[in-house]
PDB file of C-alpha atoms in Angstrom:
ATOM      1  CA  MET E   1       0.000   0.000   0.000  1.00  0.00           C
ATOM      2  CA  ALA E   2       1.045   3.602  -0.529  1.00  0.00           C
ATOM      3  CA  GLY E   3       2.473   5.518   2.388  1.00  0.00           C
ATOM      4  CA  GLU E   4       4.468   4.570   5.440  1.00  0.00           C
ATOM      5  CA  PRO E   5       2.850   3.042   8.545  1.00  0.00           C
ATOM      6  CA  HIS E   6       2.155   5.785  11.086  1.00  0.00           C
ATOM      7  CA  LEU E   7       2.285   3.794  14.318  1.00  0.00           C
ATOM      8  CA  TRP E   8       3.601   6.827  16.168  1.00  0.00           C
ATOM      9  CA  LEU E   9       1.429   6.794  19.250  1.00  0.00           C
ATOM     10  CA  ALA E  10       1.880   5.227  22.672  1.00  0.00           C
ATOM     11  CA  ARG E  11      -1.189   4.210  24.664  1.00  0.00           C
ATOM     12  CA  PRO E  12      -3.144   7.113  26.191  1.00  0.00           C
ATOM     13  CA  ILE E  13      -3.594   5.461  29.602  1.00  0.00           C
ATOM     14  CA  GLY E  14      -1.047   5.743  32.422  1.00  0.00           C
ATOM     15  CA  GLY E  15      -0.805   4.722  36.041  1.00  0.00           C
ATOM     16  CA  GLY E  16      -1.104   0.998  35.443  1.00  0.00           C
ATOM     17  CA  GLY E  17      -4.579   1.333  33.909  1.00  0.00           C
ATOM     18  CA  ASN E  18      -6.110  -0.764  31.142  1.00  0.00           C
ATOM     19  CA  VAL E  19      -4.350   0.007  27.853  1.00  0.00           C
ATOM     20  CA  PHE E  20      -6.404  -2.292  25.600  1.00  0.00           C
ATOM     21  CA  ILE E  21      -9.110  -1.030  23.253  1.00  0.00           C
ATOM     22  CA  ALA E  22     -12.667  -2.138  24.019  1.00  0.00           C
ATOM     23  CA  SER E  23     -13.708  -4.675  21.380  1.00  0.00           C
ATOM     24  CA  ASN E  24     -17.458  -4.006  21.558  1.00  0.00           C
ATOM     25  CA  TYR E  25     -17.419  -0.439  20.200  1.00  0.00           C
ATOM     26  CA  ARG E  26     -14.550  -0.045  17.778  1.00  0.00           C
ATOM     27  CA  TYR E  27     -14.061   2.814  15.345  1.00  0.00           C
ATOM     28  CA  GLY E  28     -16.825   2.866  12.730  1.00  0.00           C
ATOM     29  CA  SER E  29     -19.017   0.398  14.656  1.00  0.00           C
ATOM     30  CA  THR E  30     -22.431   0.877  16.271  1.00  0.00           C
ATOM     31  CA  PHE E  31     -22.384  -1.363  19.379  1.00  0.00           C
ATOM     32  CA  ASN E  32     -24.540  -3.919  17.535  1.00  0.00           C
ATOM     33  CA  ASN E  33     -26.664  -1.138  16.043  1.00  0.00           C
ATOM     34  CA  GLN E  34     -27.540   0.311  19.452  1.00  0.00           C
ATOM     35  CA  LEU E  35     -25.425   3.489  19.273  1.00  0.00           C
ATOM     36  CA  GLU E  36     -24.312   6.067  16.725  1.00  0.00           C
ATOM     37  CA  THR E  37     -21.375   5.224  14.480  1.00  0.00           C
ATOM     38  CA  HIS E  38     -18.229   5.557  16.570  1.00  0.00           C
ATOM     39  CA  HIS E  39     -15.578   8.103  15.594  1.00  0.00           C
ATOM     40  CA  GLY E  40     -12.994   6.872  18.104  1.00  0.00           C
ATOM     41  CA  VAL E  41     -12.094   3.992  20.401  1.00  0.00           C
ATOM     42  CA  GLU E  42     -12.719   3.314  24.087  1.00  0.00           C
ATOM     43  CA  PHE E  43     -10.402   2.414  26.941  1.00  0.00           C
ATOM     44  CA  ALA E  44     -12.506   1.097  29.828  1.00  0.00           C
ATOM     45  CA  ASN E  45     -11.057   2.350  33.118  1.00  0.00           C
ATOM     46  CA  PRO E  46     -12.439   3.604  36.427  1.00  0.00           C
ATOM     47  CA  THR E  47     -12.742   7.294  37.186  1.00  0.00           C
ATOM     48  CA  GLY E  48      -9.447   8.880  38.182  1.00  0.00           C
ATOM     49  CA  VAL E  49      -7.039   6.767  36.131  1.00  0.00           C
ATOM     50  CA  PRO E  50      -4.521   9.146  34.488  1.00  0.00           C
ATOM     51  CA  VAL E  51      -4.598   9.799  30.749  1.00  0.00           C
ATOM     52  CA  VAL E  52      -1.300  10.721  29.135  1.00  0.00           C
ATOM     53  CA  ALA E  53       0.104  12.304  25.997  1.00  0.00           C
ATOM     54  CA  VAL E  54       0.511   9.690  23.275  1.00  0.00           C
ATOM     55  CA  ALA E  55       3.389  11.657  21.731  1.00  0.00           C
ATOM     56  CA  PRO E  56       5.115  15.028  22.091  1.00  0.00           C
ATOM     57  CA  GLY E  57       2.973  17.977  21.095  1.00  0.00           C
ATOM     58  CA  THR E  58       1.124  21.123  22.084  1.00  0.00           C
ATOM     59  CA  VAL E  59      -2.250  21.210  23.814  1.00  0.00           C
ATOM     60  CA  TYR E  60      -4.603  22.651  21.194  1.00  0.00           C
ATOM     61  CA  TYR E  61      -7.506  22.857  23.654  1.00  0.00           C
ATOM     62  CA  ALA E  62      -8.151  21.830  27.255  1.00  0.00           C
ATOM     63  CA  GLY E  63     -11.475  22.333  29.005  1.00  0.00           C
ATOM     64  CA  SER E  64     -15.189  21.741  28.489  1.00  0.00           C
ATOM     65  CA  ASP E  65     -17.044  21.526  25.187  1.00  0.00           C
ATOM     66  CA  ALA E  66     -20.101  23.249  26.649  1.00  0.00           C
ATOM     67  CA  GLU E  67     -19.552  26.301  24.456  1.00  0.00           C
ATOM     68  CA  ARG E  68     -16.934  25.198  21.926  1.00  0.00           C
ATOM     69  CA  GLN E  69     -18.062  22.373  19.657  1.00  0.00           C
ATOM     70  CA  PHE E  70     -15.766  19.433  18.888  1.00  0.00           C
ATOM     71  CA  GLY E  71     -18.402  16.746  18.252  1.00  0.00           C
ATOM     72  CA  PRO E  72     -21.831  16.523  16.617  1.00  0.00           C
ATOM     73  CA  GLN E  73     -23.133  18.851  19.352  1.00  0.00           C
ATOM     74  CA  THR E  74     -21.862  20.777  22.342  1.00  0.00           C
ATOM     75  CA  ASN E  75     -21.653  18.955  25.696  1.00  0.00           C
ATOM     76  CA  PHE E  76     -20.766  15.788  23.782  1.00  0.00           C
ATOM     77  CA  TYR E  77     -17.269  15.040  25.092  1.00  0.00           C
ATOM     78  CA  GLY E  78     -17.700  16.903  28.376  1.00  0.00           C
ATOM     79  CA  ASN E  79     -14.227  17.682  29.660  1.00  0.00           C
ATOM     80  CA  LEU E  80     -11.654  17.061  26.958  1.00  0.00           C
ATOM     81  CA  VAL E  81      -8.099  17.648  25.828  1.00  0.00           C
ATOM     82  CA  VAL E  82      -7.070  17.986  22.187  1.00  0.00           C
ATOM     83  CA  LEU E  83      -3.342  17.505  21.606  1.00  0.00           C
ATOM     84  CA  GLN E  84      -1.700  18.651  18.368  1.00  0.00           C
ATOM     85  CA  LEU E  85       1.221  16.339  17.678  1.00  0.00           C
ATOM     86  CA  ALA E  86       4.672  17.725  16.999  1.00  0.00           C
ATOM     87  CA  GLN E  87       4.947  15.244  14.132  1.00  0.00           C
ATOM     88  CA  THR E  88       2.881  15.843  11.004  1.00  0.00           C
ATOM     89  CA  LEU E  89       1.524  13.557   8.306  1.00  0.00           C
ATOM     90  CA  ASN E  90       3.377  14.813   5.235  1.00  0.00           C
ATOM     91  CA  GLY E  91       2.930  18.354   6.492  1.00  0.00           C
ATOM     92  CA  ARG E  92      -0.684  17.857   7.581  1.00  0.00           C
ATOM     93  CA  PRO E  93      -1.448  18.459  11.278  1.00  0.00           C
ATOM     94  CA  VAL E  94      -2.462  15.475  13.408  1.00  0.00           C
ATOM     95  CA  PHE E  95      -4.468  15.708  16.629  1.00  0.00           C
ATOM     96  CA  ALA E  96      -5.294  13.322  19.483  1.00  0.00           C
ATOM     97  CA  LEU E  97      -8.580  13.907  21.329  1.00  0.00           C
ATOM     98  CA  TYR E  98      -9.284  12.682  24.869  1.00  0.00           C
ATOM     99  CA  GLY E  99     -12.974  12.803  25.801  1.00  0.00           C
ATOM    100  CA  HIS E 100     -15.237  12.368  28.860  1.00  0.00           C
ATOM    101  CA  LEU E 101     -12.470  13.308  31.315  1.00  0.00           C
ATOM    102  CA  ASP E 102     -13.189  13.705  35.001  1.00  0.00           C
ATOM    103  CA  GLN E 103     -10.382  16.211  35.509  1.00  0.00           C
ATOM    104  CA  VAL E 104      -8.412  18.230  32.977  1.00  0.00           C
ATOM    105  CA  GLN E 105      -4.806  18.641  34.121  1.00  0.00           C
ATOM    106  CA  ALA E 106      -3.391  20.484  31.113  1.00  0.00           C
ATOM    107  CA  THR E 107      -3.813  23.988  29.734  1.00  0.00           C
ATOM    108  CA  THR E 108      -4.366  25.258  26.210  1.00  0.00           C
ATOM    109  CA  GLY E 109      -1.024  26.077  24.593  1.00  0.00           C
ATOM    110  CA  GLN E 110       1.001  23.860  26.941  1.00  0.00           C
ATOM    111  CA  VAL E 111       3.905  21.988  25.329  1.00  0.00           C
ATOM    112  CA  VAL E 112       4.044  18.383  26.546  1.00  0.00           C
ATOM    113  CA  ASN E 113       6.257  15.335  26.214  1.00  0.00           C
ATOM    114  CA  GLY E 114       5.002  11.850  25.500  1.00  0.00           C
ATOM    115  CA  GLY E 115       3.693  10.211  28.669  1.00  0.00           C
ATOM    116  CA  GLU E 116       2.910  13.489  30.418  1.00  0.00           C
ATOM    117  CA  VAL E 117      -0.389  13.456  32.353  1.00  0.00           C
ATOM    118  CA  LEU E 118      -3.182  15.448  30.693  1.00  0.00           C
ATOM    119  CA  GLY E 119      -6.097  14.549  32.958  1.00  0.00           C
ATOM    120  CA  THR E 120      -8.051  11.643  34.401  1.00  0.00           C
ATOM    121  CA  VAL E 121     -10.648   9.183  33.120  1.00  0.00           C
ATOM    122  CA  GLY E 122     -14.251  10.146  33.778  1.00  0.00           C
ATOM    123  CA  ALA E 123     -17.792  10.053  32.421  1.00  0.00           C
ATOM    124  CA  THR E 124     -18.568  13.671  31.519  1.00  0.00           C
ATOM    125  CA  GLY E 125     -20.555  14.563  28.411  1.00  0.00           C
ATOM    126  CA  VAL E 126     -22.464  11.829  26.589  1.00  0.00           C
ATOM    127  CA  ALA E 127     -20.882   8.792  28.240  1.00  0.00           C
ATOM    128  CA  TYR E 128     -22.153   5.447  29.488  1.00  0.00           C
ATOM    129  CA  GLY E 129     -19.933   4.835  32.485  1.00  0.00           C
ATOM    130  CA  ALA E 130     -16.332   5.839  33.081  1.00  0.00           C
ATOM    131  CA  HIS E 131     -13.937   5.360  30.163  1.00  0.00           C
ATOM    132  CA  LEU E 132     -11.555   7.259  27.930  1.00  0.00           C
ATOM    133  CA  HIS E 133     -12.866   8.098  24.480  1.00  0.00           C
ATOM    134  CA  PHE E 134      -9.834   8.548  22.214  1.00  0.00           C
ATOM    135  CA  GLU E 135      -9.681   9.893  18.665  1.00  0.00           C
ATOM    136  CA  VAL E 136      -7.121  10.707  16.003  1.00  0.00           C
ATOM    137  CA  ARG E 137      -7.936  13.638  13.720  1.00  0.00           C
ATOM    138  CA  VAL E 138      -6.081  14.804  10.617  1.00  0.00           C
ATOM    139  CA  ASP E 139      -6.089  18.390   9.286  1.00  0.00           C
ATOM    140  CA  ASN E 140      -8.724  19.816  11.650  1.00  0.00           C
ATOM    141  CA  GLY E 141      -8.685  19.319  15.414  1.00  0.00           C
ATOM    142  CA  GLU E 142     -12.228  20.643  15.794  1.00  0.00           C
ATOM    143  CA  SER E 143     -13.991  18.651  13.059  1.00  0.00           C
ATOM    144  CA  TYR E 144     -15.924  15.507  13.974  1.00  0.00           C
ATOM    145  CA  TRP E 145     -15.509  14.428  10.340  1.00  0.00           C
ATOM    146  CA  SER E 146     -11.708  14.544  10.282  1.00  0.00           C
ATOM    147  CA  THR E 147     -11.208  11.385  12.371  1.00  0.00           C
ATOM    148  CA  ARG E 148      -9.140   8.357  11.398  1.00  0.00           C
ATOM    149  CA  ASN E 149      -9.049   4.915  12.990  1.00  0.00           C
ATOM    150  CA  PRO E 150      -6.755   5.089  16.062  1.00  0.00           C
ATOM    151  CA  GLU E 151      -5.975   1.375  15.728  1.00  0.00           C
ATOM    152  CA  LEU E 152      -3.778   2.292  12.748  1.00  0.00           C
ATOM    153  CA  TRP E 153      -1.910   4.939  14.770  1.00  0.00           C
ATOM    154  CA  LEU E 154      -1.365   3.329  18.187  1.00  0.00           C
ATOM    155  CA  ALA E 155       1.746   1.153  18.258  1.00  0.00           C
ATOM    156  CA  PRO E 156       0.776  -2.497  18.824  1.00  0.00           C
ATOM    157  CA  GLY E 157       2.091  -4.415  21.801  1.00  0.00           C
ATOM    158  CA  ALA E 158       5.488  -6.085  21.525  1.00  0.00           C
ATOM    159  CA  GLY E 159       5.455  -8.801  18.885  1.00  0.00           C
ATOM    160  CA  ARG E 160       1.889  -7.930  17.879  1.00  0.00           C
ATOM    161  CA  ALA E 161       0.548  -6.615  14.587  1.00  0.00           C
ATOM    162  CA  ALA E 162      -1.806  -3.901  13.392  1.00  0.00           C
ATOM    163  CA  LEU E 163      -4.341  -4.938  10.775  1.00  0.00           C
ATOM    164  CA  ALA E 164      -6.119  -2.895   8.087  1.00  0.00           C
ATOM    165  CA  VAL E 165      -8.886  -4.784   6.272  1.00  0.00           C
ATOM    166  CA  ARG E 166     -10.890  -3.924   3.182  1.00  0.00           C
ATOM    167  CA  VAL E 167     -14.083  -5.849   2.363  1.00  0.00           C
ATOM    168  CA  THR E 168     -15.667  -5.032  -1.005  1.00  0.00           C
ATOM    169  CA  ASN E 169     -17.970  -6.342  -3.685  1.00  0.00           C
ATOM    170  CA  GLU E 170     -16.789  -7.233  -7.169  1.00  0.00           C
ATOM    171  CA  ARG E 171     -16.829  -3.540  -8.146  1.00  0.00           C
ATOM    172  CA  GLY E 172     -14.529  -2.584  -5.292  1.00  0.00           C
ATOM    173  CA  GLN E 173     -17.281  -0.863  -3.301  1.00  0.00           C
ATOM    174  CA  HIS E 174     -17.008  -1.066   0.483  1.00  0.00           C
ATOM    175  CA  LEU E 175     -19.492  -3.373   2.215  1.00  0.00           C
ATOM    176  CA  PRO E 176     -20.747  -1.631   5.386  1.00  0.00           C
ATOM    177  CA  GLY E 177     -21.616  -3.494   8.577  1.00  0.00           C
ATOM    178  CA  THR E 178     -20.119  -6.788   7.393  1.00  0.00           C
ATOM    179  CA  ARG E 179     -18.864  -9.144  10.088  1.00  0.00           C
ATOM    180  CA  ILE E 180     -15.363 -10.528   9.607  1.00  0.00           C
ATOM    181  CA  ILE E 181     -14.376 -13.612  11.583  1.00  0.00           C
ATOM    182  CA  PHE E 182     -10.720 -14.546  11.646  1.00  0.00           C
ATOM    183  CA  THR E 183      -8.401 -16.905  13.465  1.00  0.00           C
ATOM    184  CA  CYS E 184      -4.675 -16.372  13.956  1.00  0.00           C
ATOM    185  CA  SER E 185      -1.694 -18.187  15.427  1.00  0.00           C
ATOM    186  CA  ASP E 186      -3.136 -18.288  18.951  1.00  0.00           C
ATOM    187  CA  GLY E 187      -6.224 -20.170  17.730  1.00  0.00           C
ATOM    188  CA  ALA E 188      -8.704 -17.703  19.247  1.00  0.00           C
ATOM    189  CA  PRO E 189     -11.495 -16.537  16.902  1.00  0.00           C
ATOM    190  CA  ARG E 190     -11.801 -12.765  16.535  1.00  0.00           C
ATOM    191  CA  VAL E 191     -14.726 -10.695  15.292  1.00  0.00           C
ATOM    192  CA  LEU E 192     -14.448  -7.371  13.476  1.00  0.00           C
ATOM    193  CA  ASP E 193     -17.228  -5.378  11.775  1.00  0.00           C
ATOM    194  CA  THR E 194     -16.630  -3.143   8.780  1.00  0.00           C
ATOM    195  CA  TYR E 195     -17.502   0.527   9.168  1.00  0.00           C
ATOM    196  CA  TRP E 196     -21.263   1.027   9.251  1.00  0.00           C
ATOM    197  CA  ASP E 197     -21.234   4.571   7.929  1.00  0.00           C
ATOM    198  CA  PRO E 198     -19.529   5.525   4.637  1.00  0.00           C
ATOM    199  CA  GLY E 199     -19.049   8.976   6.174  1.00  0.00           C
ATOM    200  CA  VAL E 200     -16.380   7.542   8.487  1.00  0.00           C
ATOM    201  CA  THR E 201     -13.066   8.374   6.851  1.00  0.00           C
ATOM    202  CA  PRO E 202     -10.636   5.545   6.067  1.00  0.00           C
ATOM    203  CA  ASP E 203      -6.893   6.012   6.059  1.00  0.00           C
ATOM    204  CA  GLU E 204      -5.672   7.420   2.754  1.00  0.00           C
ATOM    205  CA  ALA E 205      -2.814   4.927   2.637  1.00  0.00           C
ATOM    206  CA  TYR E 206      -4.943   1.814   3.157  1.00  0.00           C
ATOM    207  CA  GLY E 207      -8.532   2.602   2.158  1.00  0.00           C
ATOM    208  CA  GLU E 208      -9.664   0.179   4.845  1.00  0.00           C
ATOM    209  CA  ASN E 209     -13.163  -0.331   6.199  1.00  0.00           C
ATOM    210  CA  ALA E 210     -12.076  -2.218   9.317  1.00  0.00           C
ATOM    211  CA  ALA E 211      -8.975  -2.274  11.502  1.00  0.00           C
ATOM    212  CA  MET E 212      -7.632  -3.896  14.644  1.00  0.00           C
ATOM    213  CA  THR E 213      -4.400  -3.656  16.589  1.00  0.00           C
ATOM    214  CA  ASP E 214      -2.677  -6.074  18.980  1.00  0.00           C
ATOM    215  CA  VAL E 215      -3.308  -9.026  16.654  1.00  0.00           C
ATOM    216  CA  PRO E 216      -0.926 -11.994  17.030  1.00  0.00           C
ATOM    217  CA  ALA E 217       1.758 -12.013  14.357  1.00  0.00           C
ATOM    218  CA  GLY E 218       1.878 -14.982  12.023  1.00  0.00           C
ATOM    219  CA  TYR E 219      -0.677 -16.827   9.923  1.00  0.00           C
ATOM    220  CA  CYS E 220      -4.335 -15.706   9.976  1.00  0.00           C
ATOM    221  CA  LYS E 221      -7.390 -16.831   8.020  1.00  0.00           C
ATOM    222  CA  PHE E 222     -10.283 -14.427   7.368  1.00  0.00           C
ATOM    223  CA  GLU E 223     -13.924 -15.013   6.412  1.00  0.00           C
ATOM    224  CA  ALA E 224     -16.818 -12.646   5.682  1.00  0.00           C
ATOM    225  CA  PRO E 225     -20.316 -13.286   4.280  1.00  0.00           C
ATOM    226  CA  PHE E 226     -21.289 -11.933   0.874  1.00  0.00           C
ATOM    227  CA  GLN E 227     -24.546 -12.674  -0.984  1.00  0.00           C
ATOM    228  CA  GLY E 228     -24.981 -16.116   0.539  1.00  0.00           C
ATOM    229  CA  GLU E 229     -21.365 -17.078   0.047  1.00  0.00           C
ATOM    230  CA  THR E 230     -18.190 -16.624   2.092  1.00  0.00           C
ATOM    231  CA  LEU E 231     -15.300 -14.391   1.148  1.00  0.00           C
ATOM    232  CA  THR E 232     -11.963 -15.728   2.373  1.00  0.00           C
ATOM    233  CA  ALA E 233      -8.398 -14.514   2.633  1.00  0.00           C
ATOM    234  CA  GLU E 234      -5.187 -15.714   4.231  1.00  0.00           C
ATOM    235  CA  ALA E 235      -2.234 -13.652   5.379  1.00  0.00           C
ATOM    236  CA  THR E 236       0.934 -13.896   7.409  1.00  0.00           C
ATOM    237  CA  LEU E 237       1.010 -10.836   9.640  1.00  0.00           C
ATOM    238  CA  SER E 238       4.310  -9.145  10.414  1.00  0.00           C
ATOM    239  CA  PRO E 239       4.776  -7.763  13.934  1.00  0.00           C
ATOM    240  CA  ASP E 240       5.151  -4.075  14.794  1.00  0.00           C
ATOM    241  CA  THR E 241       3.700  -2.788  11.527  1.00  0.00           C
ATOM    242  CA  ILE E 242       0.404  -2.384   9.647  1.00  0.00           C
ATOM    243  CA  ASN E 243      -0.669  -5.394   7.604  1.00  0.00           C
ATOM    244  CA  PHE E 244      -3.252  -5.061   4.811  1.00  0.00           C
ATOM    245  CA  VAL E 245      -5.841  -7.722   3.908  1.00  0.00           C
ATOM    246  CA  TRP E 246      -8.486  -7.435   1.175  1.00  0.00           C
ATOM    247  CA  LEU E 247     -11.538  -9.719   1.043  1.00  0.00           C
ATOM    248  CA  ARG E 248     -13.391  -9.587  -2.284  1.00  0.00           C
ATOM    249  CA  PRO E 249     -15.215 -11.903  -4.705  1.00  0.00           C
TER     250      PRO E 249
END
């Protein structure tokens, strides 16, 4: 695929908290059609767990979204921090958004190092229980429509792989809300849904409509339903990079 993998980001959770992405509400999914299409990922943690800078950068905004809109409406993220990364994507600005914070412990304009505490996990704004809502945005830190899938930006765990998947029909058109089932070297079946909403922006380098990080490296077999049949693909995933798989008739 065109472009270099951009696995620049460390995990946004510090203090020994849970650093794994919740599997039931991934980017582009709908929590089994119960919620709106997700523009980020979740890290389930109790209130008060520290959230940290995923990379060096400058705090673009820190505070409440009661009067300044960052989502589909005001009071959506509650207390939030938006970090503009020092590194750019071919000259384009990249932002990390931390939503639903209990406490904000950074200030707008503050220059931070990777790992520096920005606030704590909470449940402010439109949130169902305490967790960190985390987004990556390209070009515009205030636009809800500038998000990209964080699973293609967060560095996978040691020896693990990141996975970008494209599922299309014979004309190359993305198939929304399609369930992919795949099994890798550890033998555990994994489930991944393609993006439900075509308005969710894929990565320009991969054109994916599903992604997952922390996948075991090595051989994997993929299956997805299509018009009464099953699309299949096989791949050997390399660790510490983004691997691309395309399922099509």
